[in-house]
Coordinates of C-alpha atoms in Angstrom, one line a residue:
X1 CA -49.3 -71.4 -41.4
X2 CA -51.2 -67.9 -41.7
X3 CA -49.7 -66.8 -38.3
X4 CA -46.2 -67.8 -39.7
X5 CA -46.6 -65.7 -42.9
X6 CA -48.0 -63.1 -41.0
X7 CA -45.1 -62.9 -38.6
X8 CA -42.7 -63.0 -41.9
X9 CA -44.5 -60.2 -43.5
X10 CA -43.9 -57.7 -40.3
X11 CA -40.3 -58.7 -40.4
X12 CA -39.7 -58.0 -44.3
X13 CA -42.1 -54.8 -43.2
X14 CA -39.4 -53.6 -40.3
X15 CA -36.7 -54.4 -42.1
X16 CA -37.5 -52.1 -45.1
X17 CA -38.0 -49.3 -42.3
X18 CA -34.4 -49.6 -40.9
X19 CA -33.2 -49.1 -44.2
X20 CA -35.0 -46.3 -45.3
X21 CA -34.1 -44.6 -41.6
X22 CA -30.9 -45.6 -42.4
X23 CA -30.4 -43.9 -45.9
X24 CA -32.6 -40.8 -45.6
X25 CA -31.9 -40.1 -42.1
X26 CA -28.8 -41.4 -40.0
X27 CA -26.9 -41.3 -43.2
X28 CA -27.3 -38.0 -44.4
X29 CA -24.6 -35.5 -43.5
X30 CA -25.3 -33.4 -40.2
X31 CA -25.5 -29.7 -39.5
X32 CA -23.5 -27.9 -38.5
X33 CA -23.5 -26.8 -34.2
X34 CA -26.1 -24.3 -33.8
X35 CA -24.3 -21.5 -32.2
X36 CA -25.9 -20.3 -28.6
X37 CA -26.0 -16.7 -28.3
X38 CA -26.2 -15.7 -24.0
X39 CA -26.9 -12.2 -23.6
X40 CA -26.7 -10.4 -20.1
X41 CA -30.7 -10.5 -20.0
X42 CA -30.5 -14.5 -20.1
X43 CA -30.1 -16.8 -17.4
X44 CA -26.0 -17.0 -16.2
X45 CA -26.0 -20.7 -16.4
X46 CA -27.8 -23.5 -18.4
X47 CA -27.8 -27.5 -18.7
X48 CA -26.6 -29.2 -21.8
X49 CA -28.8 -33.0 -21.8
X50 CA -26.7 -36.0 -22.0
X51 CA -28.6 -37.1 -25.0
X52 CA -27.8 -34.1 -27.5
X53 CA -26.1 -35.4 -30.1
X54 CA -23.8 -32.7 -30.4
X55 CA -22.1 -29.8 -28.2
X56 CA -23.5 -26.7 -28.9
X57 CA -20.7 -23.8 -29.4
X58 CA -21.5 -21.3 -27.1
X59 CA -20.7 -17.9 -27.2
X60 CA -20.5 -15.2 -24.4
X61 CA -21.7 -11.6 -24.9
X62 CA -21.4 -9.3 -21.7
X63 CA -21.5 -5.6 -22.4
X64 CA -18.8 -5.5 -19.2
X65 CA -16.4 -7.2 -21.8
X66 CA -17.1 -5.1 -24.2
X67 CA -16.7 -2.2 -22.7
X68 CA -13.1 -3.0 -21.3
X69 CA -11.9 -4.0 -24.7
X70 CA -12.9 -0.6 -25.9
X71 CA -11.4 1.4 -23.2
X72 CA -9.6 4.3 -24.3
X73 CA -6.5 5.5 -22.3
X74 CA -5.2 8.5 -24.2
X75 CA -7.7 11.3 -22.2
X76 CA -6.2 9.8 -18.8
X77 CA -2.8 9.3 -20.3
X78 CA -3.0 12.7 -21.3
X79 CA -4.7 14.3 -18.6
X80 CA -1.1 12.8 -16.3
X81 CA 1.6 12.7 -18.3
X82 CA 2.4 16.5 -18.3
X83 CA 1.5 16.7 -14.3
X84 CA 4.1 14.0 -13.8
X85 CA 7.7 15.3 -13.3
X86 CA 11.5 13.6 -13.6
X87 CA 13.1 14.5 -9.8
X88 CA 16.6 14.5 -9.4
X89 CA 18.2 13.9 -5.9
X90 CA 21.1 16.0 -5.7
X91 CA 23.9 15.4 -3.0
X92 CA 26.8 17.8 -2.4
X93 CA 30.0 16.0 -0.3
X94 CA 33.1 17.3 0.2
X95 CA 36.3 15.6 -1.0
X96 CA 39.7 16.7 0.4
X97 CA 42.7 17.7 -2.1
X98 CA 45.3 16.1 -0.3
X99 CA 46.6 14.5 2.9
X100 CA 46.1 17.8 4.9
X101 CA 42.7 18.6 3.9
X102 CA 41.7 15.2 5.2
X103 CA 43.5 15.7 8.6
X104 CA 41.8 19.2 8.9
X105 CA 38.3 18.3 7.9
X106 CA 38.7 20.2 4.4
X107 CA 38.4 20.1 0.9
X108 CA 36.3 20.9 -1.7
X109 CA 32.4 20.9 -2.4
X110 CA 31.5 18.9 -5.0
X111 CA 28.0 17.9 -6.3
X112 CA 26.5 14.5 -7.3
X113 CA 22.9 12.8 -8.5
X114 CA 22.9 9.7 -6.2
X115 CA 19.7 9.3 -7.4
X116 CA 16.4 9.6 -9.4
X117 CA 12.7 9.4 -9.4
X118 CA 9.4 10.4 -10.2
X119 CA 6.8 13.0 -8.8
X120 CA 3.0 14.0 -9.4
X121 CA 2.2 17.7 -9.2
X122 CA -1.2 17.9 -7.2
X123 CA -2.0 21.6 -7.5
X124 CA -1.5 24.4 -9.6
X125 CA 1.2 26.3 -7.6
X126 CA 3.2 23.2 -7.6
X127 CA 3.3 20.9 -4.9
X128 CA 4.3 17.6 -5.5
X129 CA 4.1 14.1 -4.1
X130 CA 7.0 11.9 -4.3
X131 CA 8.4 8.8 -2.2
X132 CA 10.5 9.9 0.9
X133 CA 13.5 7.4 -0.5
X134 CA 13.7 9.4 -4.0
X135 CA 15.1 12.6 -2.2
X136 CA 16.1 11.1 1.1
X137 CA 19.5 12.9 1.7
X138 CA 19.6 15.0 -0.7
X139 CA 20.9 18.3 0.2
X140 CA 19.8 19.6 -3.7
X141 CA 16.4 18.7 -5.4
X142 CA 15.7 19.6 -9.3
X143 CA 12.0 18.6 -11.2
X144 CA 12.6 18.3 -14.8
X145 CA 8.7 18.7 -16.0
X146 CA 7.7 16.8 -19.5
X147 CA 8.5 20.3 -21.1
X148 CA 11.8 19.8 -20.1
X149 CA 11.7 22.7 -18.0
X150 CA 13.9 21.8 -15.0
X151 CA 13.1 23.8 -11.3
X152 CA 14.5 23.8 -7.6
X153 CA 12.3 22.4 -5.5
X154 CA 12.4 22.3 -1.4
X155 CA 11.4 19.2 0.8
X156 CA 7.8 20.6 3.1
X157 CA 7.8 17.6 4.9
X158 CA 8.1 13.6 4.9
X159 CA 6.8 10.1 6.4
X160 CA 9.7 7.6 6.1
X161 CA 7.2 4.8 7.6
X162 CA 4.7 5.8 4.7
X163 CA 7.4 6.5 2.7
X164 CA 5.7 9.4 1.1
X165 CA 7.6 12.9 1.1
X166 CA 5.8 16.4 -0.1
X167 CA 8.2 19.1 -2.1
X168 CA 7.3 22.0 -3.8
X169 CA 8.5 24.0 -6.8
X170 CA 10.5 27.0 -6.1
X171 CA 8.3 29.9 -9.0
X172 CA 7.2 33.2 -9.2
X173 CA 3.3 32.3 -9.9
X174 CA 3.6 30.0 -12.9
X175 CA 0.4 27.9 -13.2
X176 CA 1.1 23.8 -13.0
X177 CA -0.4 21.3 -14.4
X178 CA -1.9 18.4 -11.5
X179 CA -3.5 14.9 -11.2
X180 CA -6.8 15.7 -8.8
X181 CA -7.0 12.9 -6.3
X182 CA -9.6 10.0 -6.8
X183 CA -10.5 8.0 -4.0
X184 CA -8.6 4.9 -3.3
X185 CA -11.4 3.2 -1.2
X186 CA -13.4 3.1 -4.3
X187 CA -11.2 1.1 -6.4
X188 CA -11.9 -2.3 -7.4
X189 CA -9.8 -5.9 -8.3
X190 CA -9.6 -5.8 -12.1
X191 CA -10.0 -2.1 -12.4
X192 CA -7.8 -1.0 -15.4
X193 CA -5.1 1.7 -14.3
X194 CA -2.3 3.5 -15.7
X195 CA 1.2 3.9 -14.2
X196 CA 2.9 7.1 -15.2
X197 CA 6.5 7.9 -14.4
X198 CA 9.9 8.0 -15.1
X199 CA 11.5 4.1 -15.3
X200 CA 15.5 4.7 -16.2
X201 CA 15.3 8.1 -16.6
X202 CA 12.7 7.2 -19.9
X203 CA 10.8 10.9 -19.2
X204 CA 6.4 10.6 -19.4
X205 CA 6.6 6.9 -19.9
X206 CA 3.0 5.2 -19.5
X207 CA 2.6 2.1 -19.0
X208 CA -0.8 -0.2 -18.3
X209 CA -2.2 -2.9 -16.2
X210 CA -5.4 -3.7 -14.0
X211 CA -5.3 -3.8 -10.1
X212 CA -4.5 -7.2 -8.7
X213 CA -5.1 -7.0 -5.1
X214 CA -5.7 -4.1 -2.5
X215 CA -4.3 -3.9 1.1
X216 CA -1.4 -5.9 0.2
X217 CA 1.5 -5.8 3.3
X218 CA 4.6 -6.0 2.4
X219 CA 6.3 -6.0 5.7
X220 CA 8.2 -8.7 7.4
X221 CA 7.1 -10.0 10.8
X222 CA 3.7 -9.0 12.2
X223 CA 4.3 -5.2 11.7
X224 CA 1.1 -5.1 9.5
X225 CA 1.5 -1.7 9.0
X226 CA 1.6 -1.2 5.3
X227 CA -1.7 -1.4 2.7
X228 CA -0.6 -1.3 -0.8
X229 CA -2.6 -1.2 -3.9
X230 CA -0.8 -4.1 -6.1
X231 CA -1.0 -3.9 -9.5
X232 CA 0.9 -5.8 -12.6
X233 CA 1.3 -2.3 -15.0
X234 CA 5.0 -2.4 -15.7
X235 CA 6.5 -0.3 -12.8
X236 CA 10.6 -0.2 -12.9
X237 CA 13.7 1.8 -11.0
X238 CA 12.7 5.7 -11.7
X239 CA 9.5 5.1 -11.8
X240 CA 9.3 5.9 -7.7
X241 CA 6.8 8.5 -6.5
X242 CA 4.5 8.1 -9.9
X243 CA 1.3 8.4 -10.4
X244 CA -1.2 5.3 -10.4
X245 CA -4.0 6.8 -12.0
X246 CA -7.4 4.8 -13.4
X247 CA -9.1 6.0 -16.6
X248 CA -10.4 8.9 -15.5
X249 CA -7.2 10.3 -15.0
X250 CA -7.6 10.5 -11.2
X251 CA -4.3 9.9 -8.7
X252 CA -5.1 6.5 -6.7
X253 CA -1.8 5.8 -5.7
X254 CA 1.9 6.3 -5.6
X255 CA 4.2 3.9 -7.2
X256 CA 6.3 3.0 -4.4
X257 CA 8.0 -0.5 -4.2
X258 CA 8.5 -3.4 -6.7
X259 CA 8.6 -7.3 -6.1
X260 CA 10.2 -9.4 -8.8
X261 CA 13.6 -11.7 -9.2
X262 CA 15.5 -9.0 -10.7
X263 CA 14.9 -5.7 -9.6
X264 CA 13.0 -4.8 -12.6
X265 CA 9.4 -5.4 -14.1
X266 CA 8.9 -9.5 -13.9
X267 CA 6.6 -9.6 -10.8
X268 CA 4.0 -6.7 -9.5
X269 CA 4.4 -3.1 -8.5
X270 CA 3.4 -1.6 -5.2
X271 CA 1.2 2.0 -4.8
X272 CA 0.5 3.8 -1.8
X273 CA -3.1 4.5 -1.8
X274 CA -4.2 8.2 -2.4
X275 CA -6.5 8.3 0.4
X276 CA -3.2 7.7 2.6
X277 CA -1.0 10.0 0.6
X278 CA -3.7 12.8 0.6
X279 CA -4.5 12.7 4.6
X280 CA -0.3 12.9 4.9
X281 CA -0.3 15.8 2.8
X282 CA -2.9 17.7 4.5
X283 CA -1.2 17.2 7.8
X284 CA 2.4 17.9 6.6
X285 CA 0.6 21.3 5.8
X286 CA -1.6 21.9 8.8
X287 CA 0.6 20.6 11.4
X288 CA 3.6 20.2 10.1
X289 CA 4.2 16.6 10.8
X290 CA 1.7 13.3 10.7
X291 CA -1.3 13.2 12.8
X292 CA -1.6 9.4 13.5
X293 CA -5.0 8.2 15.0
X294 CA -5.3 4.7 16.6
X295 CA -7.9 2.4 18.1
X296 CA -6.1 1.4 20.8
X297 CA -6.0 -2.6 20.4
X298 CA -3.8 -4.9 19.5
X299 CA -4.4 -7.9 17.7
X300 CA -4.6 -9.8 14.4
X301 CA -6.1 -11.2 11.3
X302 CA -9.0 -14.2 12.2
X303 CA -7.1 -17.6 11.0
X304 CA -9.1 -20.7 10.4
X305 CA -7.4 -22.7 13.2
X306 CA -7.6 -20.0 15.8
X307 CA -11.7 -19.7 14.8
X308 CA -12.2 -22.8 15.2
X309 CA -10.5 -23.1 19.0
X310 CA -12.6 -20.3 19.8
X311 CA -15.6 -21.1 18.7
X312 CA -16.1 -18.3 16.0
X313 CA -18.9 -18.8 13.4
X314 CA -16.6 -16.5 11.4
X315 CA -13.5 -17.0 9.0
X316 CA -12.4 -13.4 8.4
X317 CA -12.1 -10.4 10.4
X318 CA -9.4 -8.9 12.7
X319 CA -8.9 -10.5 16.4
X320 CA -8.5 -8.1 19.5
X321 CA -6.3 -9.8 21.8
X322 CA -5.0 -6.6 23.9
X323 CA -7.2 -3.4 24.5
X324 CA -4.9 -0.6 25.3
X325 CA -5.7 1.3 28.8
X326 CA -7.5 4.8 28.1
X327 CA -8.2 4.3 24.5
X328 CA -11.2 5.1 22.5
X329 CA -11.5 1.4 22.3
X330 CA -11.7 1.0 25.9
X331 CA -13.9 3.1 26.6
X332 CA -16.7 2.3 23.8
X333 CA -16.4 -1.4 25.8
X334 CA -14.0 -3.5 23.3
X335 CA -12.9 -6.2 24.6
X336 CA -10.4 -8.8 24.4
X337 CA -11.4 -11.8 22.5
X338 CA -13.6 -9.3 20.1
X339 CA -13.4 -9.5 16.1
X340 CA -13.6 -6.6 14.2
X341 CA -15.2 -6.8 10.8
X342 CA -16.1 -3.9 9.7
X343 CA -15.8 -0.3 10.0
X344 CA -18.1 2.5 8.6
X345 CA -19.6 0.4 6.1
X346 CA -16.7 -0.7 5.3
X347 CA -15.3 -4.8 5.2
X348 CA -12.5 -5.8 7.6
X349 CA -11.5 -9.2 6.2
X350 CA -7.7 -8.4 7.3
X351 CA -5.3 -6.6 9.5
X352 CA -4.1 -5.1 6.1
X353 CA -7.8 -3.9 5.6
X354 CA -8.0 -2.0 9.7
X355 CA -4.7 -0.6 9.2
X356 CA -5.6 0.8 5.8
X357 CA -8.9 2.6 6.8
X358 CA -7.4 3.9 10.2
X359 CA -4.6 5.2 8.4
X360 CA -6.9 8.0 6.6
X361 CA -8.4 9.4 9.8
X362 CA -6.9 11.7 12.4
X363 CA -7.7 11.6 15.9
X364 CA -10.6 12.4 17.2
X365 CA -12.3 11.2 14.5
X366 CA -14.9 8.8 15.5
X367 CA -15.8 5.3 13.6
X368 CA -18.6 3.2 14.1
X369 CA -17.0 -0.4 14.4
X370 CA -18.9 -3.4 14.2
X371 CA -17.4 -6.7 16.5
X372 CA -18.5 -10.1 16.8
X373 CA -19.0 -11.4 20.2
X374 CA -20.0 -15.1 21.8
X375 CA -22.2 -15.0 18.0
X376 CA -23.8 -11.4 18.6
X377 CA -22.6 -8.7 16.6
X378 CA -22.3 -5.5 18.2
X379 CA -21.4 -1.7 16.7
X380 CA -20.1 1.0 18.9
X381 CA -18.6 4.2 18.2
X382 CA -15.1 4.7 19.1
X383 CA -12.8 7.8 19.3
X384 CA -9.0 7.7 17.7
X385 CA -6.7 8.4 20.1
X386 CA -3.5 10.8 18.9
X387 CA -0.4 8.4 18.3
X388 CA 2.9 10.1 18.5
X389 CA 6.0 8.7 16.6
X390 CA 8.6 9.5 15.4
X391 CA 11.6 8.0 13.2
X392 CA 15.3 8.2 14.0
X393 CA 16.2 7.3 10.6
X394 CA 20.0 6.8 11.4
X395 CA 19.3 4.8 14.1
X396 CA 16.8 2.6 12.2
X397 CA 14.1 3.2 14.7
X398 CA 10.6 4.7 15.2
X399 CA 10.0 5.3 18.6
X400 CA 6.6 7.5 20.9
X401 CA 5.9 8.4 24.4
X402 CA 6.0 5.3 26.8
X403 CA 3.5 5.7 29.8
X404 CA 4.6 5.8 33.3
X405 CA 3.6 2.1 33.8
X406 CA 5.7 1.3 30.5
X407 CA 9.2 3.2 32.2
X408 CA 8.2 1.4 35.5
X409 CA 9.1 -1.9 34.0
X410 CA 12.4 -1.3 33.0
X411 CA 12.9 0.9 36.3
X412 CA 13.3 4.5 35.0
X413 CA 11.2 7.3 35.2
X414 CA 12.3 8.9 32.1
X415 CA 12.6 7.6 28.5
X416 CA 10.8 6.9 25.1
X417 CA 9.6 3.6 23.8
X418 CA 11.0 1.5 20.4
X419 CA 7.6 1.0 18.8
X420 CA 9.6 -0.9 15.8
X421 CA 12.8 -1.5 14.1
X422 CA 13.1 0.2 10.7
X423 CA 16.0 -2.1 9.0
X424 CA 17.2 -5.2 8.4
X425 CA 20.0 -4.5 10.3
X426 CA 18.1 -3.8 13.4
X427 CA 15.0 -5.7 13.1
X428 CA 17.0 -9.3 14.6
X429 CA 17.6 -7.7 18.1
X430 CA 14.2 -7.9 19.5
X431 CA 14.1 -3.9 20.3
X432 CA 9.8 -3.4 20.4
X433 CA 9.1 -1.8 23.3
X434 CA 12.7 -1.1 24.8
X435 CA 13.4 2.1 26.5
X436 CA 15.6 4.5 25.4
X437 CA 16.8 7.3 28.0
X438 CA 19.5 9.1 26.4
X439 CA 20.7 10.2 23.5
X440 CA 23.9 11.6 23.1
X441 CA 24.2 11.5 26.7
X442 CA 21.3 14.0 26.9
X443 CA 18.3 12.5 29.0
X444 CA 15.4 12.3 27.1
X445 CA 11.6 12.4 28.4
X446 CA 9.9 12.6 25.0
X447 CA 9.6 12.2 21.7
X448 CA 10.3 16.5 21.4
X449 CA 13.3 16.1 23.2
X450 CA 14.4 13.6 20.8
X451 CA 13.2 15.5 17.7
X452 CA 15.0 18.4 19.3
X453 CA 18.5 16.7 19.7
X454 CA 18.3 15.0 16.0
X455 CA 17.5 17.6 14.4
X456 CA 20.4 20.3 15.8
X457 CA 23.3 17.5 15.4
X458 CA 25.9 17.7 13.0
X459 CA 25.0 15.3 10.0
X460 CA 28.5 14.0 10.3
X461 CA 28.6 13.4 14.0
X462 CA 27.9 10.1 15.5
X463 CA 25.2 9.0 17.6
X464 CA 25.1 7.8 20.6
X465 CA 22.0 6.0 21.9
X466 CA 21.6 4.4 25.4
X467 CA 18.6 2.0 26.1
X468 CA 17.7 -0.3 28.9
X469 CA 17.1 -3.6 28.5
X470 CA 14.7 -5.9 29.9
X471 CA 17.0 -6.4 32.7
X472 CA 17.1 -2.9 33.7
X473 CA 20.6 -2.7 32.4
X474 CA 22.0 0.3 30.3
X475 CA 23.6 -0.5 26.9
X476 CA 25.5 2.0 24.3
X477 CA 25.1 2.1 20.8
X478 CA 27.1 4.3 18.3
X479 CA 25.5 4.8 14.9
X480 CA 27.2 6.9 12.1

């Protein structure tokens, strides 16, 4: 009977507990989430238990963030917008009068603007970089500056394949304003930029955006012979041969191309990097044309599958499947089957990356390369080689010196080499590495006795190209 009570008394006992928990505890209104500060000094990453009772609200502080919501543009904006000129491409044809004009070849001279772009002034006595399509043709260029001072200017020299073209203002020792270079290399995915330009004929319009990718190719095929800095700042027609500047105010690339459904800014914009632009300028001044240094291999960017049949331990990097006879490359002891990834310090993840690095060097430059090979890794110095092209833009060509062996194939001892078609037009017939032997019935043994035979036609004469085939067979080809 006592136990019995007793047991009774610890239940009445428990049960008055529950309900005082009950009232003064699980019943009484909670707090509110206690808010988690994370500085940079804490730990990146913590765990939340299962068993907390609420989710904290958590709140990230990064002085990184801050400091790219407080970015101020107006000292670069500033800094460009006056070094960044309206060009004109100016084109004079002649119309006939009448019938007899026609028959005779005559008429009168008349002038046109077939088109418009931009241009960045990059010293003080006013040269300027533009893109070669801005004033391709034109037989007239005028640079209207943000003053709205307008100047002649002449062409010094272009690179259609770069598609980067160097003017300069005709002036009596007027003082420019410029956009110094930066260095492209040095730019980073996410870094803010400005693009500065001229979009339908809007004058100094600045517009903003961070860099999306670098070494972006745009080419169709395996060409892999373009590395653009993409970016999503709104870039538009007239805004050609710009500046891409970051917030320093520095040039780190030309506005060149655009991708989108339209035409117009609904995509991403395309920038020749300024380490590119720069090395073609300095040439175009000391030598008067492009000096072009190459490895001397042929090859590819590393795919997954092709790793694994291999037997790589790698996933990026390029592949060397041909070494070219003679080269630098040869002779520091590349091999085929070799994968390049890196190149003075710097990462070759892709073709885009090689052909982006190589294209700021001249020969005779020497790079340290680093190759994987059988899982050793290896780095050996290698010598450019000069590579000697040159672009028959009415043909739609670029062509360079083919090597006795090359003219052997095709059975001639005389010729130049297609390296690659140029156009749309001319890239479905298959014409890398075809021989050409005449032009304009001239015999041809080099790339100077092409230049040499362009370059003292008649702009409105025809041209006649014969090439061999892979048969040995000679074909004619008129271009106008």
């Amino acid at each position: 009977m006592k136990r019995l009570l007793s047991l009774l008394l610890v239940g009445i006992l428990g049960g008055a507990t529950a309900l005082l928990i009950q009232k003064y505890i699980i019943s009484e209104p909670q707090k509110e989430a206690e808010v988690v500060t994370i500085s940079d000094t804490m730990p990146s990453s913590f765990t939340v238990s299962d068993t907390t009772p609420t989710t904290p609200q958590v709140t990230y502080t990064s002085n990184h963030l801050a400091a790219a919501t407080n970015i101020d543009f107006t000292a670069a904006a500033e800094s460009t917008v006056n070094a960044v000129v309206h060009v004109k491409n100016v084109t004079t044809y002649r119309r006939p009068r009448n019938y007899m004009d026609y028959i005779r070849n005559g008429g009168v001279l008349e002038k046109a603007i077939t088109g418009a772009g931009s241009g960045v002034i990059i010293t003080e006595d006013g040269y300027i970089v533009t893109n070669n399509h801005v004033i391709k043709g034109a037989s007239e260029i005028k640079v209207t500056l943000n003053s709205n001072r307008t100047y002649n200017a002449k062409v010094i020299g272009t690179e259609p394949t770069a598609d980067i073209a160097l003017l300069k203002i005709e002036h009596e020792g007027e003082i420019f304003d410029y956009v110094p270079f930066g260095n492209s290399n040095n730019t980073k995915i996410g870094e803010w930029v400005l693009a500065v330009g001229n979009p339908f004929n809007l004058t100094s319009t600045v517009t903003a955006g961070i860099i999306s990718a670098k070494a972006r190719d745009l080419t169709e095929g395996d060409s892999n012979i373009q590395s653009f800095i993409q970016t999503d700042a709104a870039i538009n027609p007239g805004n050609s041969g710009g500046a891409l500047v970051n917030t320093k105010g520095e040039l780190i690339g030309i506005n060149t191309a655009i991708t989108s459904q339209t035409g117009s800014y609904i995509g991403y914009a395309f920038a020749v990097p300024s380490n590119n632009a720069k090395k073609i300028i300095q040439d175009i001044l000391e030598y008067g044309d492009v000096q072009k240094g190459i490895l001397g291999i042929s090859g590819g960017t590393l795919k997954e599958a092709a790793a694994r049949e291999l037997d790589l331990d790698l996933s990026q990097g390029v592949y060397v499947s041909r070494v070219s006879a003679g080269s630098g490359a040869e002779q520091a002891g590349i091999k085929e089957g070799d994968v390049i990834t890196n190149i003075d310090g710097v990462k070759i993840n892709k073709f885009e990356d090689l052909a982006a690095y190589i294209n700021t060097k001249r020969p005779n430059d020497v790079l340290n390369v680093t190759i994987h090979r059988k899982h050793k890794q290896l780095t050996v110095p290698v010598e450019l080689s000069l590579y000697q092209v040159y672009t028959i833009e009415d043909v739609g060509v670029e062509i360079t010196n083919a090597t006795p062996e090359e003219l052997s194939k095709f059975g001639t001892n005389y010729g130049v080499k297609i390296t690659r078609a140029l156009t749309k037009s001319m890239q479905g017939y298959g014409l890398e590495g075809i021989i050409i032997t005449e032009i304009d019935k001239k015999k041809v043994n080099s790339i100077s006795d092409v230049k040499s035979i362009i370059q003292n036609k008649d702009e409105r004469d025809d041209i006649v190209v014969t090439f061999l085939d892979k048969s040995g067979e000679k074909k004619h080809f008129i271009f106008n």
